Amino acid sequence: MKIAVCVKQVPAKDAPLHIAPDGTWIRETDISFEMNEPDSYALEEALRLKEKHGGEVVAISLGPERAKQTLKEALAKGADRAIHIADEEFYRLDPLAAAQALARALEPERCDLVLTGLQSDDHGFGQTGVLLAELLGLPHATIIMSIEVQDGSLRLKRELEAGWFQWIELPLPALLTIQSGINKVRYATLKGIMAAKKKEIRTIPRTELLPSLAPTQKLERIYVPEKTKKTEFLQGPPKEVAAKLLEKLKHEARVLGSS
Amino acid sequence: MKPAERERLDADVLIVGAGPAGLACALRLAQLIHANREAAATAGLSAENIYVLEKAREIGAHQLSGAILDPRALRELLPEFERTAVAGVSDTPVREDAVYFLTEKRAWKFPITPPPLRNHGNYVVSLNRLAKWLAERVEQAGINLFTQFAGAELIWENEGIAGVITEDKGVDKNGRPKANYTPGYELRARVTVLAEGPRGSLTKTLVRRYGLDGLNPQVYGLGIKELWEVPAGRISPGFVAHTMGWPLGTRIYGGGWIYGLQQNRISLGLVVALEYPDPQFDPHEAFQKFKTHPLVRRLLEGGTLVRYGAKTLPYGGWYSMPRPYVDGGLIIGDSASLLNAQRLKGIHTGMKSGMLAAETIFEALCAGDTSAKALSAFQKKIEQSWIRQELWPVRNFHQAFHGGLWSGLLHSALQMLTGGRGLRDPWRTRPGHEAYQRLDGRGSPPPRFKGDGRLTFDRLTDVYHSGTRHEEDQPCHLIVADPNICVTRCTTEYGNPCEYFCPAAVYEMTEERGERRLKINASNCVHCKTCDIMDPYEIITWVPPEGGGGPNYEGM
């Protein structure tokens, strides 16, 4: 089975973020980056499927030069080779453009399975995976909690709301977006890190895959959430006030179920 | 863990710690192998067989210093550095020096900057960036750099060491293996270099096992640093100030620093010698007070805190230097007490010691003899180098301040006139925790400092800005040999100094159902090692947590 995993490099969780002067992205000096956490679960799942069913794992990332570090980590953990779509201005891409670039790089690979994390920890659009499936002409399923491969098809467990799950079947090839916590992510080993140095990272400039951009959405501004605090006094007899309070807790604060 | 289950790897040289000393050692080794290809080939040496271990998530993440770099060693290691890479390493050249004596409200500027604190020709650097810059060169040279791996134990052999065992990964808080359990490696090497920085956990066991202590025990300082971004025009890049006096007074050794950086940033901090008498003295609080001094306040007001960190440094100098060689092993950098306490600098001496270690190792491996006798050449090289020229005349410098600032300045002036001899030589010291005075029934503990949230902060706010992160479900890496002492003797005798000396709020005495108990918030730990040094009963042992855990001193 040939499996591609899309991994994105995002700012580390502990990084204190400052907004860049143009207001549409963060300032990248003096912060560190790491593999997007949901993608690390997708990578782990790909490695486990390979160990069970044989085949190859190809890690792919779209990002600036530094994104190679994340690909190296994937290779150190056991991916066989990597593709780096190089784009220093990656943050200007909307999910469709990112998916288009990824699709063009993955088309010739003819993978049996493409895995992505459910969403990224930075932009958090949650769209790149499903758009990529559409562009590759693959069926897809999202929020995957378990994967079983049986005779050329997949049996999948999806997470729904409120502790509900759904089991579905999907033919191969397919694309799945993986939910965090599906597995326990492995550690890179010393031997794996040394072996990774000899593995291939093929770099393709994004402009080669996608020469021009026709953005379908635009990031106007990112900002730190403004603190708002509102105090409201409910007046009237206790019984009425209690009823009003209940209403508000249900429909405004939404801390109580409305059923 | 049975030894048989561990995977074993064999290296020529294993360096524990990717700070300036360890990285300089690695790079110098690669240079020597490259320059002497035939000799290296005959001895079977290659850069690929040199391993560097670093416990941090990435290179530089645990590197903390002021920092002013004397470029002497770096220039020797990479002569092209000033021509090609100053921008990558240095934030700004030092342009102006000042030394102040502070009282609570006032600041007196010394009319002339004392020569040891003159920094013309030096650079203000981020040690984090310097380590990254060096590491790039080390990797380009073909050396294997492994981040997120710590040396957990030494492998003992003959009268020395034969490598380390790396820490087990994927162990839960009760010591049981998790689904992703990965046992540590048995990493063997012909020569193992300990470059762990101050109070290295492996260095400590090695020094104790073989009685390698120098004439004096090591004494330490705790440096607490904040990086600020301030409104434009507050400070010019390259302005470097050091302070004495308030808030430490003249009895506690230490002082503050204020360095102007590019892009309206300020590096500031306070170093406190870990040998103060009051067990409930709080170095973090002292640093916060330091920022409220008019001299500092007017620089910071309206600015924002970018990063926080804390780290110990070895003050002991030449007389505290452990014997730095054993069979199959060397100790370098801060682990070997090579910091110059008078000049407040140790990056250059640390790097130089790494380079001298590399030369010793290369010769030893080519001769096929890595015994203590062969490796003792390292000590001779130190003695013949400018490290000794720099450290020998200040061998009694730190000790001179035992009687306070004024007598210290007097003694150190006398020492300067007598080549370091002064009135007492060698001037002996005792471990810092022995300076504690017992509480003797002193009243209730002092109220804890809270901070105003703008200029001054409590410890948890600061820890948040250190970027510290650990795997939560792992065994506690701060081992208290006998927690009973904490609630009995320590409470009455010393009032639990761990609650005060820790700059990351790791130690907390709690009451549960009337029972007093020590709670250890190990996830807050910024790896400064103060607890290992300053607990009065020497019952706290710092061991490395799962690799990758700890602070993130990006840009510090």
Coordinates of N, CA and C in Angstrom, one line a residue, chain B residues 143-220:
Chain B
I143 N 28.6 15.6 11.5 CA 28.4 15.0 12.8 C 26.9 14.8 13.1
N144 N 26.7 13.7 13.9 CA 25.3 13.4 14.3 C 24.9 14.1 15.5
L145 N 23.9 15.0 15.4 CA 23.4 15.8 16.5 C 22.0 15.3 16.8
F146 N 21.8 14.8 18.0 CA 20.5 14.2 18.4 C 19.8 15.1 19.5
T147 N 18.8 15.8 19.1 CA 18.0 16.6 20.1 C 17.0 15.6 20.7
Q148 N 16.5 16.0 21.9 CA 15.5 15.3 22.6 C 16.0 14.0 23.2
F149 N 17.3 13.9 23.3 CA 17.9 12.8 24.0 C 18.8 13.3 25.1
A150 N 18.6 12.7 26.3 CA 19.4 13.1 27.4 C 20.3 11.9 27.9
G151 N 21.4 12.3 28.4 CA 22.2 11.2 29.1 C 21.6 11.0 30.5
A152 N 21.1 9.8 30.7 CA 20.4 9.5 32.0 C 21.4 8.9 33.0
E153 N 22.3 8.0 32.5 CA 23.2 7.3 33.4 C 24.5 7.2 32.7
L154 N 25.6 7.1 33.4 CA 26.9 6.8 32.9 C 27.1 5.3 32.8
I155 N 27.9 4.9 31.8 CA 28.3 3.5 31.8 C 29.7 3.5 32.3
W156 N 29.9 2.8 33.5 CA 31.2 2.8 34.2 C 32.1 1.8 33.6
E157 N 33.3 2.1 33.4 CA 34.3 1.2 32.9 C 35.7 1.6 33.4
N158 N 36.5 0.6 33.8 CA 37.8 0.9 34.4 C 37.7 2.0 35.4
E159 N 38.6 2.9 35.4 CA 38.5 4.0 36.4 C 37.8 5.2 35.7
G160 N 36.8 5.0 35.0 CA 36.2 6.1 34.2 C 34.9 5.6 33.6
I161 N 34.6 6.1 32.4 CA 33.3 5.9 31.8 C 33.5 5.5 30.3
A162 N 32.5 4.8 29.8 CA 32.5 4.3 28.5 C 31.3 4.7 27.7
G163 N 30.6 5.7 28.1 CA 29.4 6.1 27.4 C 28.3 6.5 28.3
V164 N 27.1 6.6 27.7 CA 25.9 6.9 28.6 C 24.7 6.0 28.2
I165 N 23.8 5.9 29.0 CA 22.5 5.3 28.7 C 21.5 6.5 28.6
T166 N 20.9 6.6 27.4 CA 19.9 7.7 27.2 C 18.6 7.4 28.0
E167 N 17.8 8.4 28.2 CA 16.7 8.2 29.1 C 15.6 7.4 28.4
D168 N 14.9 6.6 29.2 CA 13.8 5.8 28.6 C 12.6 6.7 28.3
K169 N 12.0 6.5 27.1 CA 10.9 7.4 26.7 C 9.6 6.6 26.8
G170 N 8.5 7.3 27.1 CA 7.2 6.6 27.1 C 7.0 5.8 28.4
V171 N 7.4 6.4 29.5 CA 7.2 5.8 30.8 C 6.1 6.7 31.6
D172 N 5.1 6.0 32.2 CA 4.1 6.9 32.8 C 4.6 7.3 34.2
K173 N 3.7 8.1 34.9 CA 4.1 8.7 36.1 C 4.4 7.7 37.2
N174 N 3.9 6.5 37.1 CA 4.1 5.5 38.1 C 5.3 4.6 37.7
G175 N 6.0 5.0 36.6 CA 7.1 4.2 36.2 C 6.8 3.0 35.3
R176 N 5.5 2.9 34.8 CA 5.1 1.8 34.0 C 5.2 2.2 32.5
P177 N 5.6 1.3 31.6 CA 5.7 1.6 30.2 C 4.3 1.9 29.6
K178 N 4.3 3.0 28.7 CA 3.1 3.3 28.0 C 3.2 2.6 26.6
A179 N 2.1 2.8 25.8 CA 2.0 2.1 24.5 C 3.2 2.5 23.6
N180 N 3.8 3.7 23.8 CA 4.9 4.1 22.9 C 6.2 4.0 23.6
Y181 N 6.3 3.1 24.6 CA 7.5 3.0 25.4 C 8.7 2.7 24.5
T182 N 9.8 3.4 24.7 CA 11.0 3.2 23.9 C 12.2 3.3 24.9
P183 N 12.8 2.1 25.1 CA 13.9 2.1 26.1 C 15.1 2.9 25.6
G184 N 15.8 3.5 26.6 CA 17.0 4.3 26.2 C 18.1 3.4 25.6
Y185 N 19.0 4.1 24.9 CA 20.0 3.4 24.2 C 21.2 3.2 25.1
E186 N 22.0 2.2 24.9 CA 23.3 2.0 25.5 C 24.2 2.6 24.4
L187 N 24.7 3.9 24.7 CA 25.5 4.6 23.8 C 26.9 4.5 24.2
R188 N 27.7 3.7 23.6 CA 29.1 3.6 24.0 C 30.0 4.4 23.1
A189 N 31.1 4.9 23.7 CA 32.0 5.7 22.9 C 33.4 5.5 23.5
R190 N 34.4 5.7 22.6 CA 35.8 5.6 23.0 C 36.1 6.8 24.0
V191 N 35.6 7.9 23.7 CA 35.7 9.0 24.6 C 34.3 9.7 24.8
T192 N 33.9 9.9 26.0 CA 32.7 10.6 26.3 C 33.0 12.0 26.9
V193 N 32.4 13.0 26.4 CA 32.7 14.4 26.8 C 31.4 14.9 27.6
L194 N 31.6 15.3 28.8 CA 30.5 15.8 29.5 C 30.5 17.4 29.4
A195 N 29.5 17.9 28.7 CA 29.4 19.3 28.4 C 28.0 19.7 28.9
E196 N 27.6 19.4 30.1 CA 26.2 19.5 30.5 C 25.9 20.9 31.1
G197 N 26.9 21.8 31.1 CA 26.6 23.1 31.7 C 26.8 23.0 33.2
P198 N 26.3 24.1 34.0 CA 26.5 24.1 35.4 C 25.7 22.9 36.1
R199 N 26.3 22.3 37.1 CA 25.6 21.2 37.9 C 25.1 20.1 37.0
G200 N 25.9 19.6 36.0 CA 25.4 18.5 35.2 C 25.1 17.3 36.0
S201 N 24.0 16.7 35.7 CA 23.6 15.5 36.5 C 24.6 14.3 36.4
L202 N 25.1 14.2 35.2 CA 26.1 13.1 35.0 C 27.5 13.5 35.6
T203 N 27.8 14.8 35.4 CA 29.1 15.3 35.9 C 29.1 15.1 37.4
K204 N 28.0 15.4 38.0 CA 27.9 15.4 39.5 C 28.2 13.9 40.0
T205 N 27.6 12.9 39.3 CA 27.8 11.5 39.8 C 29.3 11.1 39.5
L206 N 29.8 11.6 38.4 CA 31.2 11.2 38.0 C 32.2 11.8 39.0
V207 N 32.0 13.1 39.3 CA 32.9 13.8 40.2 C 32.8 13.2 41.6
R208 N 31.6 12.8 42.1 CA 31.5 12.2 43.4 C 32.1 10.8 43.4
R209 N 31.9 10.0 42.4 CA 32.3 8.6 42.4 C 33.9 8.6 42.5
Y210 N 34.5 9.4 41.7 CA 36.0 9.3 41.7 C 36.7 10.4 42.5
G211 N 35.9 11.2 43.3 CA 36.4 12.2 44.1 C 37.3 13.2 43.3
L212 N 36.6 13.8 42.2 CA 37.4 14.6 41.3 C 37.4 16.1 41.7
D213 N 36.7 16.4 42.8 CA 36.5 17.8 43.3 C 37.8 18.5 43.3
G214 N 37.8 19.8 43.0 CA 39.0 20.6 43.1 C 39.3 21.0 44.5
L215 N 40.1 22.0 44.7 CA 40.4 22.4 46.0 C 39.2 22.9 46.8
N216 N 38.4 23.6 46.1 CA 37.1 24.2 46.6 C 35.9 23.4 46.0
P217 N 34.8 23.3 46.8 CA 33.6 22.8 46.2 C 33.1 23.8 45.2
Q218 N 32.3 23.4 44.3 CA 31.7 24.4 43.3 C 30.7 25.3 44.0
V219 N 30.7 26.6 43.7 CA 29.7 27.5 44.2 C 29.0 28.1 43.0
Y220 N 27.7 28.5 43.2 CA 27.0 28.8 42.0 C 26.3 30.2 42.2

